[in-house]
Short mmCIF file of C-alpha atoms and ligand atoms in Angstrom, two decimals:
data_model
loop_
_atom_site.label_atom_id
_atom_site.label_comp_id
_atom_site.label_asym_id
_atom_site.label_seq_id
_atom_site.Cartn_x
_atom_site.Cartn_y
_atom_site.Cartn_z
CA UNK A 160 -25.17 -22.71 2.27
CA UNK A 161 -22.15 -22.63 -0.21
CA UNK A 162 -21.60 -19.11 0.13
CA UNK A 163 -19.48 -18.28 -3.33
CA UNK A 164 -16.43 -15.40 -3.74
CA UNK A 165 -13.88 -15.02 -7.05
CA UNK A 166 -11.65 -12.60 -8.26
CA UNK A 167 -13.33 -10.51 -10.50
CA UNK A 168 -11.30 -7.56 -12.93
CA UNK A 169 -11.60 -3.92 -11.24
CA UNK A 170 -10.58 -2.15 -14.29
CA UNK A 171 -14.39 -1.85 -15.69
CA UNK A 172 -14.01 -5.43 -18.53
CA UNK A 173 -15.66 -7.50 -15.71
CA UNK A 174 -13.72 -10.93 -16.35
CA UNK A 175 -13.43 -13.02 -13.69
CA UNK A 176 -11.31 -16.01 -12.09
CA UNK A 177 -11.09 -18.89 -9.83
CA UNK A 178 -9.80 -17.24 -6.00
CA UNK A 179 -7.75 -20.57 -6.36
CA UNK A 180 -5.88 -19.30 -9.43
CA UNK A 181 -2.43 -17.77 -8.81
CA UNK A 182 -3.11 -14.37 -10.92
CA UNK A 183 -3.02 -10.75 -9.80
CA UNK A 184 -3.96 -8.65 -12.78
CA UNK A 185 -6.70 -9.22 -15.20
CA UNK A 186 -5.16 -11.44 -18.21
CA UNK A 187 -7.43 -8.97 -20.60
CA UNK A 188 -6.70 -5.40 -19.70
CA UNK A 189 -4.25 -5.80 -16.57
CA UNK A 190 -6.37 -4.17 -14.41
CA UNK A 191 -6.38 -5.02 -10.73
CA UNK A 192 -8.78 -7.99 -9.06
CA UNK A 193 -11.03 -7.35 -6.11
CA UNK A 194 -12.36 -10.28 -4.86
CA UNK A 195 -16.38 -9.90 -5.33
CA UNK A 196 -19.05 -12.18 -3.23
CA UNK A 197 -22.25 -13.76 -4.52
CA UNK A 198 -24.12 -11.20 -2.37
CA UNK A 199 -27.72 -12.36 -3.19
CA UNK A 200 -26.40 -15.82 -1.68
CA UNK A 201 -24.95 -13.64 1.41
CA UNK A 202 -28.58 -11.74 1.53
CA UNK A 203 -30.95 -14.37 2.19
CA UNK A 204 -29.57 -14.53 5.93
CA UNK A 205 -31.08 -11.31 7.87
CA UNK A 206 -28.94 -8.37 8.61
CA UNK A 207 -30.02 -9.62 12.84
CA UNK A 208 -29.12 -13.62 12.11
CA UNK A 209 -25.56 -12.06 10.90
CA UNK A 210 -24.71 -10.32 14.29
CA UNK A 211 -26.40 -13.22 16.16
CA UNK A 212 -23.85 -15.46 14.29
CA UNK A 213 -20.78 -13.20 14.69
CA UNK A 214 -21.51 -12.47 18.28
CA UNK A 215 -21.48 -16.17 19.01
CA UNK A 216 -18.28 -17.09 17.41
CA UNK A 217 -16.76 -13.81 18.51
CA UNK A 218 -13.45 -14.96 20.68
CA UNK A 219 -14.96 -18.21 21.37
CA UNK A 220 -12.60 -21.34 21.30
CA UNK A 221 -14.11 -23.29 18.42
CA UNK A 222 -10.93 -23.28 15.64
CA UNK A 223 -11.22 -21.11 13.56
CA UNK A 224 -14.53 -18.97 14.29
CA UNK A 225 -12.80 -17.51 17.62
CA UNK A 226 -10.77 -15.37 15.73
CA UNK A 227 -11.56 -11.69 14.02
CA UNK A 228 -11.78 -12.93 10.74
CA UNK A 229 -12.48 -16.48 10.41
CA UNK A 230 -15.61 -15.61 12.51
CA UNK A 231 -17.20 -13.73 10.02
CA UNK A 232 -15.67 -16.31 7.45
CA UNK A 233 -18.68 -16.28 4.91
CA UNK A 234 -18.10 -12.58 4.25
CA UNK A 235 -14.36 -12.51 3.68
CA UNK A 236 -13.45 -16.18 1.94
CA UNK A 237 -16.35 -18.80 2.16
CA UNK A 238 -14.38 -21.13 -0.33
CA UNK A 239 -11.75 -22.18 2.02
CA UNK A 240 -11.92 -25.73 3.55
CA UNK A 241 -11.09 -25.17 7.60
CA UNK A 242 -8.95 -27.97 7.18
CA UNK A 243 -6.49 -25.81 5.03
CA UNK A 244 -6.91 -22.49 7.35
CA UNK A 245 -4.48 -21.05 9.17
CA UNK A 246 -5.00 -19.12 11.80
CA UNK A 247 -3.26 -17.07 14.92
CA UNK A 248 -6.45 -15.96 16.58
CA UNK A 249 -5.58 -12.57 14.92
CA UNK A 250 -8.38 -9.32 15.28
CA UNK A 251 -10.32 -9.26 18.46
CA UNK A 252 -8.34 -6.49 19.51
CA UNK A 253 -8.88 -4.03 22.10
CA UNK A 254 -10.68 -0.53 21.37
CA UNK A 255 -9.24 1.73 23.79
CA UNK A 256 -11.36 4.08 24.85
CA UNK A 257 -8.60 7.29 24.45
CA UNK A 258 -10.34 8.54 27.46
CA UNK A 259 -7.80 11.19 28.93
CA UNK A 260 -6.23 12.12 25.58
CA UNK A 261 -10.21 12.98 24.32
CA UNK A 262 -10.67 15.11 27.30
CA UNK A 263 -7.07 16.90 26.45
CA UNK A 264 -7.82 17.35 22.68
CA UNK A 265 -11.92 18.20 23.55
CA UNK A 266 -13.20 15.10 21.95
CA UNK A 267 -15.06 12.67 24.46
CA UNK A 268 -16.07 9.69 22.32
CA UNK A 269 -12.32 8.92 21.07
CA UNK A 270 -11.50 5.47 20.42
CA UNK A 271 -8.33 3.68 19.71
CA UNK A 272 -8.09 0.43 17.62
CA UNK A 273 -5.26 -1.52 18.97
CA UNK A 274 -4.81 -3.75 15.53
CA UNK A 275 -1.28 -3.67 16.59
CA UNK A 276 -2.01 -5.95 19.65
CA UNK A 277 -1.74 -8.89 17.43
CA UNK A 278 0.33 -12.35 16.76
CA UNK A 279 2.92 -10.52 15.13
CA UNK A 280 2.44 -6.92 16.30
CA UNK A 281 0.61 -4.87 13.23
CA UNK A 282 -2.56 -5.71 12.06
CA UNK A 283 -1.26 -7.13 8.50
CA UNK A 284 -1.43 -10.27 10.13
CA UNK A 285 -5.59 -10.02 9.45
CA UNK A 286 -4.48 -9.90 5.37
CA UNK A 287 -2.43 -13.35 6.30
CA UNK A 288 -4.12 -15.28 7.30
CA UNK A 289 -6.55 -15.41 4.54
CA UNK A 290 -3.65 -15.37 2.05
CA UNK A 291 -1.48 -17.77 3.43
CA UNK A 292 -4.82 -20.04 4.08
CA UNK A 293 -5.40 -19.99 0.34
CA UNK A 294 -1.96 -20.81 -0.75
CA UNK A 295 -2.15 -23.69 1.65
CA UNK A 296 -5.64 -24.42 -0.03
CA UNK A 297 -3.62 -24.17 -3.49
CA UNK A 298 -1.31 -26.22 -2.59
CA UNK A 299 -3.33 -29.15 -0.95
CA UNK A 300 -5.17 -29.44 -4.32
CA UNK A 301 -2.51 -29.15 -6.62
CA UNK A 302 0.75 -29.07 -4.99
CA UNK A 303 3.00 -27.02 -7.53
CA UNK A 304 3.56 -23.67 -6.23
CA UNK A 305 7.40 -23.62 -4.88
CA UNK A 306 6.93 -20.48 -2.37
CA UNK A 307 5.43 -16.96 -0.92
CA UNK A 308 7.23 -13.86 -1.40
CA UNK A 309 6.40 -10.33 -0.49
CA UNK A 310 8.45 -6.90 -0.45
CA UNK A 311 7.73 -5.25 2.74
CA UNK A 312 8.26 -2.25 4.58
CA UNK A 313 8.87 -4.50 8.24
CA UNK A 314 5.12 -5.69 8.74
CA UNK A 315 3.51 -7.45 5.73
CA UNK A 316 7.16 -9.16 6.13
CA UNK A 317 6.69 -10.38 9.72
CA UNK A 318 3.10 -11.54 9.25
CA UNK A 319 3.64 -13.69 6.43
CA UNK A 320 6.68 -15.33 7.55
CA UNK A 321 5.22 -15.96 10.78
CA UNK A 322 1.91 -17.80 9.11
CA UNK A 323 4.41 -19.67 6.44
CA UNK A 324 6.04 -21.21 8.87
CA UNK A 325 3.18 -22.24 11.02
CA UNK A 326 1.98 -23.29 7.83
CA UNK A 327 5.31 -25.17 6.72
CA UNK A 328 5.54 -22.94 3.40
CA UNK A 329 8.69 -21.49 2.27
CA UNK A 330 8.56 -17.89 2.45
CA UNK A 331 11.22 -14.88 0.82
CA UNK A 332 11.02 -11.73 2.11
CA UNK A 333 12.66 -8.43 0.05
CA UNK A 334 13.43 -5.58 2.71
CA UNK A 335 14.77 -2.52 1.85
CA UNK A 336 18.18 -2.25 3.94
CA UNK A 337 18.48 -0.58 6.88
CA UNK A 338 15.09 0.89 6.34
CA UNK A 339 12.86 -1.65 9.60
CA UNK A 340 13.48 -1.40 12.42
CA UNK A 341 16.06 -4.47 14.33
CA UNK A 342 12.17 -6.01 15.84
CA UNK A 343 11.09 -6.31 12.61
CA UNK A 344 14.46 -7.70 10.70
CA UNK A 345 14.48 -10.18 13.29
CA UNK A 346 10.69 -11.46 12.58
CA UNK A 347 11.38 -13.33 9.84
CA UNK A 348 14.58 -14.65 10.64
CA UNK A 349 13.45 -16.19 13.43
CA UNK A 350 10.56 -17.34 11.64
CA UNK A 351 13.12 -19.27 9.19
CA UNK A 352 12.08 -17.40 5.81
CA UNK A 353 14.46 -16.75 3.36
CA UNK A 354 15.12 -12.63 4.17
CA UNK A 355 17.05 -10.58 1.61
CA UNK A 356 17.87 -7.43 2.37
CA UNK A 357 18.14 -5.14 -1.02
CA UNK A 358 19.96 -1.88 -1.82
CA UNK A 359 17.00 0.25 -2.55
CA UNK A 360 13.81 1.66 -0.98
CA UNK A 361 10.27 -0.27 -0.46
CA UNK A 362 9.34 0.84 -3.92
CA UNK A 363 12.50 -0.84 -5.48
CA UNK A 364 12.07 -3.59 -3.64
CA UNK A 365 8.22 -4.15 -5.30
CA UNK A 366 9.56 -3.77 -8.28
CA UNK A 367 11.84 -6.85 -8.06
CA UNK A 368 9.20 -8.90 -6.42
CA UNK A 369 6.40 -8.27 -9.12
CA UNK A 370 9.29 -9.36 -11.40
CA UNK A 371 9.48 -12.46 -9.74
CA UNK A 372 6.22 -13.14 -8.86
CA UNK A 373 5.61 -13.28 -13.12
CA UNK A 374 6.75 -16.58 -12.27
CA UNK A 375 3.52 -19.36 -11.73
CA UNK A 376 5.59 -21.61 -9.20
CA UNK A 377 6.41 -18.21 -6.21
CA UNK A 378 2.66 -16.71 -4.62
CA UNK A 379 2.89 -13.06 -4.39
CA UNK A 380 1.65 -11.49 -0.59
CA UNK A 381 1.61 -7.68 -1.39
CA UNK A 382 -1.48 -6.51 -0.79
CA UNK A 383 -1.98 -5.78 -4.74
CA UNK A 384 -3.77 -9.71 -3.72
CA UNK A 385 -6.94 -8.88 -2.92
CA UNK A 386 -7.27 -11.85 -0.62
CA UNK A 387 -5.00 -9.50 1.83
CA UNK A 388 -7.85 -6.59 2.08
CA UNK A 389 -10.64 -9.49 2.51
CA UNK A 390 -9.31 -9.99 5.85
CA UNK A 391 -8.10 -6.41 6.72
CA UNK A 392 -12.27 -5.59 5.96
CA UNK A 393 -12.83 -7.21 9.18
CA UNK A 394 -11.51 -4.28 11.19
CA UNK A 395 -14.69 -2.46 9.98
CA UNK A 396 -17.27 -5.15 10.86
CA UNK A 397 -14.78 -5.81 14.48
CA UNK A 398 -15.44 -2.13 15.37
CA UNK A 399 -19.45 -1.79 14.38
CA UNK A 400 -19.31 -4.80 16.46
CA UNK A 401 -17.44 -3.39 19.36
CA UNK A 402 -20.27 -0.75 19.71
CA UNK A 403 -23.23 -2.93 19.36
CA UNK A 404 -23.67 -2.28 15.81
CA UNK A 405 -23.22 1.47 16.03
CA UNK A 406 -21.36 3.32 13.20
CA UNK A 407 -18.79 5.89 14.30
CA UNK A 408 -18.77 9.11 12.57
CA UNK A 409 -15.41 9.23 11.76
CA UNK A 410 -12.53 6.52 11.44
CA UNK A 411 -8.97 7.69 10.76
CA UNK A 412 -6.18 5.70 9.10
CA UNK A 413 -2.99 5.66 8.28
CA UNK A 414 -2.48 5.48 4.70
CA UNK A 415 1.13 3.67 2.79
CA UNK A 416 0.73 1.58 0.15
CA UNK A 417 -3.44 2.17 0.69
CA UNK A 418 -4.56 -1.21 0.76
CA UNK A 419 -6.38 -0.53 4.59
CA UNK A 420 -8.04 2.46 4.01
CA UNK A 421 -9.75 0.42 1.00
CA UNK A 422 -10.51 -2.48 3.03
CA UNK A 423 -11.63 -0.63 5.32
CA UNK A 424 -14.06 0.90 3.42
CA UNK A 425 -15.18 -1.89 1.92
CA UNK A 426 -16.02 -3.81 5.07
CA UNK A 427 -18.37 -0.88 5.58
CA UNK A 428 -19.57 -0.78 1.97
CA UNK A 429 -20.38 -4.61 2.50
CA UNK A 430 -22.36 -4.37 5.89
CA UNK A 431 -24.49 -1.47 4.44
CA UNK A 432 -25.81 -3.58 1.32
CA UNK A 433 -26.27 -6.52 3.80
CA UNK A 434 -28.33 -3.90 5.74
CA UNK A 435 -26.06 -4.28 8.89
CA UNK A 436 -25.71 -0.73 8.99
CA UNK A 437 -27.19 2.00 7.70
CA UNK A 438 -25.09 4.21 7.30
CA UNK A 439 -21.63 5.18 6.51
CA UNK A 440 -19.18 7.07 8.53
CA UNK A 441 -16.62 9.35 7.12
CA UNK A 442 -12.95 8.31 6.36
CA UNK A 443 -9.64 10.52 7.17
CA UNK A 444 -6.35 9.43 5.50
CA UNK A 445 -3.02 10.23 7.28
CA UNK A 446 0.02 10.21 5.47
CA UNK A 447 3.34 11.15 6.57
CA UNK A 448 4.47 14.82 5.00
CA UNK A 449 7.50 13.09 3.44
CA UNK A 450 5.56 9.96 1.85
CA UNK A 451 2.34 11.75 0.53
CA UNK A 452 1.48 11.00 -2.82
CA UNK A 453 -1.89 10.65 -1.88
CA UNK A 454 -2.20 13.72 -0.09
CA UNK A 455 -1.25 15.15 -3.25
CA UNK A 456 -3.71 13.81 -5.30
CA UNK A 457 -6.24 15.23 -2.75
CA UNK A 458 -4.75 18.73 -3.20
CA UNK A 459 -6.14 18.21 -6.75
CA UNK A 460 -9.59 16.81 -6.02
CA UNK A 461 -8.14 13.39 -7.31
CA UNK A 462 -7.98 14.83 -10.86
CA UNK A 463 -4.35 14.20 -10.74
CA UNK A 464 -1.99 11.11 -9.14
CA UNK A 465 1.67 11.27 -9.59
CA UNK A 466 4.25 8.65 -8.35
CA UNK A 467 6.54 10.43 -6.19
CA UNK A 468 10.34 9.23 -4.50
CA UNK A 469 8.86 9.03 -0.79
CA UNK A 470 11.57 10.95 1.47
CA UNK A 471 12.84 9.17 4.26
CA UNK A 472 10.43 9.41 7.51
CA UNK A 473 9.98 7.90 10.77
CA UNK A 474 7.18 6.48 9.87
CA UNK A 475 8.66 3.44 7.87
CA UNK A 476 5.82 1.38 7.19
CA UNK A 477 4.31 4.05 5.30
CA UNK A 478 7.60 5.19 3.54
CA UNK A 479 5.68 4.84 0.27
CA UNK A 480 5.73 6.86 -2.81
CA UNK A 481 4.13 4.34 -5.45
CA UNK A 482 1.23 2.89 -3.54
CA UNK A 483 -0.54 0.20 -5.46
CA UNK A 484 -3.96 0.51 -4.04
CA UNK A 485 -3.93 4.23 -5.14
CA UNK A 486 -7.22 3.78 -7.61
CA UNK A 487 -9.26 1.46 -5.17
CA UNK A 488 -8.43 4.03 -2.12
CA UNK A 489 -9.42 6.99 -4.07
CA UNK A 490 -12.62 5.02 -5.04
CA UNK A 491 -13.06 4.33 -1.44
CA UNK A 492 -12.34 7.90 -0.22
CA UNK A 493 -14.48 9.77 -2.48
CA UNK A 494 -17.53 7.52 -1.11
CA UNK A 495 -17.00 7.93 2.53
CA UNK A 496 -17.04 11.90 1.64
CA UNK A 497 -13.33 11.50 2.68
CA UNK A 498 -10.12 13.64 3.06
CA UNK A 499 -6.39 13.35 3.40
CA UNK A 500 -3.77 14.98 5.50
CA UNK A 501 -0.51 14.77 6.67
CA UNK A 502 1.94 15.05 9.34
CA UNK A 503 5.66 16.40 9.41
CA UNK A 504 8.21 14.58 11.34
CA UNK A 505 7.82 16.46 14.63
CA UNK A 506 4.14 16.24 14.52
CA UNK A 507 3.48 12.47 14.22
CA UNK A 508 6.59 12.29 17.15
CA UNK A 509 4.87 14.57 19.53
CA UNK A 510 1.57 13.08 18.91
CA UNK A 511 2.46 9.83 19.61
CA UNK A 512 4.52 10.71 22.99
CA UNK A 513 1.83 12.92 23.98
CA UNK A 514 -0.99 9.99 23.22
CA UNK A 515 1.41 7.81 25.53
CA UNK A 516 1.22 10.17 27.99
CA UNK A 517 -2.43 8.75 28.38
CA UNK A 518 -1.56 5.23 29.19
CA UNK A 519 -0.94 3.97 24.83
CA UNK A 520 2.43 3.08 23.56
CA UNK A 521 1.98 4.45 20.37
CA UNK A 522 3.76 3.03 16.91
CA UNK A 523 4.95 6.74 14.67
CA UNK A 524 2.27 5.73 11.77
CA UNK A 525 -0.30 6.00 15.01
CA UNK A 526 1.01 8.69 15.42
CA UNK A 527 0.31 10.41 12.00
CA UNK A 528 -2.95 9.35 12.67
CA UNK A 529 -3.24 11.27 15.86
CA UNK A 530 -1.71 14.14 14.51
CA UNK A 531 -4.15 14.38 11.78
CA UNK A 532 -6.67 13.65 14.63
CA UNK A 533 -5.40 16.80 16.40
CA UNK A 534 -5.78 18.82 12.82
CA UNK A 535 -9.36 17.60 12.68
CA UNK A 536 -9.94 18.99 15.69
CA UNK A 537 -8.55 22.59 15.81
CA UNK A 538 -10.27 23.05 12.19
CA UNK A 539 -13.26 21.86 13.80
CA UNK A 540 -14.13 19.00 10.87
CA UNK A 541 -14.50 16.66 14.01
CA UNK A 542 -16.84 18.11 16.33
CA UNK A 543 -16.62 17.87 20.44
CA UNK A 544 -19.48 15.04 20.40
CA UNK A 545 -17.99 13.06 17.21
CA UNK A 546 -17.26 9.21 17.93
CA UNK A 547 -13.77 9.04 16.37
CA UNK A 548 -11.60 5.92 15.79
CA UNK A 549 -8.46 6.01 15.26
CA UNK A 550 -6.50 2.50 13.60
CA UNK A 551 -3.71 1.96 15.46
CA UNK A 552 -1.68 0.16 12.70
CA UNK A 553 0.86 -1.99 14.70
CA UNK A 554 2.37 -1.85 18.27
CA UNK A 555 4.91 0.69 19.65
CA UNK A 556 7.01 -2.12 20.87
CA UNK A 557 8.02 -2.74 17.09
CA UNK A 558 9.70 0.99 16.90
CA UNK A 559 11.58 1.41 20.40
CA UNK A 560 14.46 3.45 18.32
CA UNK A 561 11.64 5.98 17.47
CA UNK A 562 11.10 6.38 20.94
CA UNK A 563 14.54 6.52 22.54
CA UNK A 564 15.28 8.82 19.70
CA UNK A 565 12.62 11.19 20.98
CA UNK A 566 12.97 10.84 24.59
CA UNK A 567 16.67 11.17 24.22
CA UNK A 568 17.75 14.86 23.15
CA UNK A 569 21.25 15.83 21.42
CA UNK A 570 22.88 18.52 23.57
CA UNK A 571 22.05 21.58 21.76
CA UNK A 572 18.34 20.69 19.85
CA UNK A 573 15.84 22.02 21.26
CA UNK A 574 14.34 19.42 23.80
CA UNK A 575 10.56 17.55 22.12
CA UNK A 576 7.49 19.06 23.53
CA UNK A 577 6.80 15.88 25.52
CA UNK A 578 10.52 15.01 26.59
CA UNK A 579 10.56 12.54 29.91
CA UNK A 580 14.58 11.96 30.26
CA UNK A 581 15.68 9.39 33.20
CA UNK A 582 17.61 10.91 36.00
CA UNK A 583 21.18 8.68 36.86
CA UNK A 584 21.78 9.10 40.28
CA UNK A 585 23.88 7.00 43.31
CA UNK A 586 22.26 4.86 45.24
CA UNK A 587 21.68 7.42 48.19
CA UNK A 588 18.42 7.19 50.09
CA UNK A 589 18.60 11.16 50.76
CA UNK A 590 19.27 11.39 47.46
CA UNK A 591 16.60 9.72 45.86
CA UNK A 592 14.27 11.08 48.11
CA UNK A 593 15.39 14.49 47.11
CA UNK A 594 14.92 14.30 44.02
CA UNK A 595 11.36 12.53 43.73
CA UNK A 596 10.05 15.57 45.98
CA UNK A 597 11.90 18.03 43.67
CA UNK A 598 10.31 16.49 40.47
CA UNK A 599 6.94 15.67 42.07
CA UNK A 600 6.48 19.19 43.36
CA UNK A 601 3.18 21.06 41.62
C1 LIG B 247 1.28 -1.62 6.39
C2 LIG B 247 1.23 -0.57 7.44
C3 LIG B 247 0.60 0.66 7.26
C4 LIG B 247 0.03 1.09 5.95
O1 LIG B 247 -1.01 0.30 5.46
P1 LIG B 247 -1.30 0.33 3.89
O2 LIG B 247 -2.32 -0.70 3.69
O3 LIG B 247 -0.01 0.02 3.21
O4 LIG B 247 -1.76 1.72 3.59
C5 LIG B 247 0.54 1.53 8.31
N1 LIG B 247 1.09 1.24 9.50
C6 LIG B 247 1.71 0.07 9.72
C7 LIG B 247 2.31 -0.18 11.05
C8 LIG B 247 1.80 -0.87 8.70
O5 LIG B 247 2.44 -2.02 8.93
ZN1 LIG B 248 -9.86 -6.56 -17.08
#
């Protein structure tokens, strides 16, 4: 079956163009592309021969149908040869079943998705490898494009130099300095792309690269290209899956620059018209209090959206005041009967320190997440039998500074809710012995 997808304008004028063409906005009215599929094409195979197939390739060693994405290839980019993919195994990741922090927080069907537990440690790398696959598709046919670039907040960064270079593609990478973390700086060094490290703030830094990318010979890998959310819409198909086709009632994510909260969604949009499922759960987006321009909007019933200077906040990958998927997540959000909320610095901390206290290792944008998840819950919007996901964006091993920081208190603060310090002692058997009894005592 040749199974058929394009870029197609979102901005209501309908033209469309080649996936294989290096645009972003609609040449008529600039409006942003979405990549559409021929879904008559994608209809003819039963909703029950599309989880037979999936299940099959799911994790299986056949290159590339064993990973998250490429195994449900026909529904995110048909028109790539497997010759040209690239692939890390990325998705497949675990859904932790949150089973001691449910019980704490009075929800018993709470569910972690571990994106983060991925080739390069957030789950951007399920945008890249559908976007690097393509440019390696681009330039197999017809050679002229002279590099990838992307502006990044420590993630999108790491993922796409990490598929360049398996890919043997040049990649530049714009980071606003001394706003990653040293994990993340060191990603794409290591990976050999060209890293500058700019003066200014994410949004500055997007700025300069949509300047650039004006320029037909560099590919642009913000996730204003679609191709990006085709993959990231595999999270929602991975976790139906993950339940044997059972739709959660309520899936919370962590909202920047918005592009997963809209892929999300329309993974789920997609498996409903191909009568996967049947119906559609409900959405949360978290933002962090100090980068909340969506949450904003909300406060307005979306009537209103204003770019705002996001404040700095431990949650850098969502440090985000201009997010370019605003109008597609809104979209998204108002179909899924959706809401936003936020977190302040000390509640996304203690949320994620007391979620590790159950066995995670939580990243602080997981942890906005969770504290919205813990707002849900005292207002009673998610209700003791809900089945509640929660996307764990990337892994806590990325951000140890947020966690010293927290488990590490300045004389004269007030120590975190969920402090564990380390005790320095001699090497004295008494001692030691001592002091386990005195700190196990009940
Ligand atoms: C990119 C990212 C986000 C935000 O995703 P958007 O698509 O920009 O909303 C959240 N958490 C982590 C760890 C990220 O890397
Ligand atoms: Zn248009």
């Amino acid at each position: 079956m040749n199974y058929d997808a394009w870029f197609q304008c979102s901005a209501g004028c309908d033209e469309t163009y080649p996936l294989t063409e290096v645009i972003y906005r609609c040449k008529n009215c600039g409006g942003l592309l979405e990549v559409r599929h021929n879904m008559d094409l994608l209809k003819q195979r039963r909703a029950t021969e599309w989880k037979t197939l999936f299940e099959q390739r799911y994790m299986r060693t056949q290159y590339p149908y064993g990973s998250g994405v490429w195994g449900k290839k026909e529904l995110v980019c048909p028109i790539i040869d497997d010759n040209n993919i690239i692939s890390m195994y990325e998705g497949g990741t675990n859904l932790f079943w949150a089973e001691r922090l449910g019980h704490q927080l009075g929800v018993s069907d709470l569910w972690i998705k571990q994106c983060g537990n991925s080739h390069t440690g957030s789950f951007k790398d399920l945008g890249m490898t559908v976007l690097v696959s393509m440019v390696n598709q681009i330039m197999a046919e017809s050679g002229n494009l002279r590099a990838v670039m992307c502006a990044s907040t420590g993630d999108t960064s790491a993922a796409l130099a990490a598929y360049a270079s398996a890919a043997g593609i040049p990649a530049v990478i714009l980071l606003p300095k001394a706003k990653v973390t040293r994990a993340q700086l060191i990603q794409p060094i290591a990976n050999g792309a060209l890293t500058l490290s700019l003066e200014t703030d994410f949004d500055g830094c997007m700025e300069i690269v949509q300047k650039l990318s004006a320029r037909k010979d560099f590919y642009l890998a913000n996730s204003i290209n679609s191709l990006r959310i085709e993959g990231q819409k595999t999270i929602s198909i991975e976790i139906v899956q993950q339940f044997d086709w059972e739709v959660p009632d309520w899936v919370i994510i962590p909202g920047g620059n918005l592009g997963n909260v809209s892929a999300l969604g329309l993974g789920f949009l997609m498996m409903l018209e191909l009568g996967i499922i049947d119906k559609l759960p409900r959405i949360a987006c978290a933002q962090a209090e100090r980068a909340n321009p969506l949450y904003r909007s909300y406060q307005t019933g979306f009537t209103e959206f204003h770019a705002i200077t996001a404040q700095a906040t431990q949650a850098t990958a969502i440090q985000i005041g201009n997010p370019v998927s605003i109008h597609r997540a809104i979209r998204v959000l108002k179909r899924f009967d959706g809401i936003v909320d936020q977190a302040t610095e000390t509640e996304l901390a203690d949320a994620a320190a007391r979620a590790d206290r159950t066995g995670l290792f939580n990243c602080p944008h997981t942890g906005v997440a969770l504290a919205v998840l813990i707002k849900m819950v005292e207002r009673k919007q998610i209700r003791p039998d809900d089945r509640v996901i929660v996307i764990s964006t990337a892994n806590g091993l990325k951000f140890p500074d947020f966690k010293v920081a927290y488990h590490d208190v300045t004389p004269g603060d007030p120590p975190p809710r969920y402090l564990n310090t380390p005790l320095e002692l001699e090497a004295d058997y008494e001692n030691v012995l001592k002091q386990i009894s005195m700190h196990l005592e009940i």
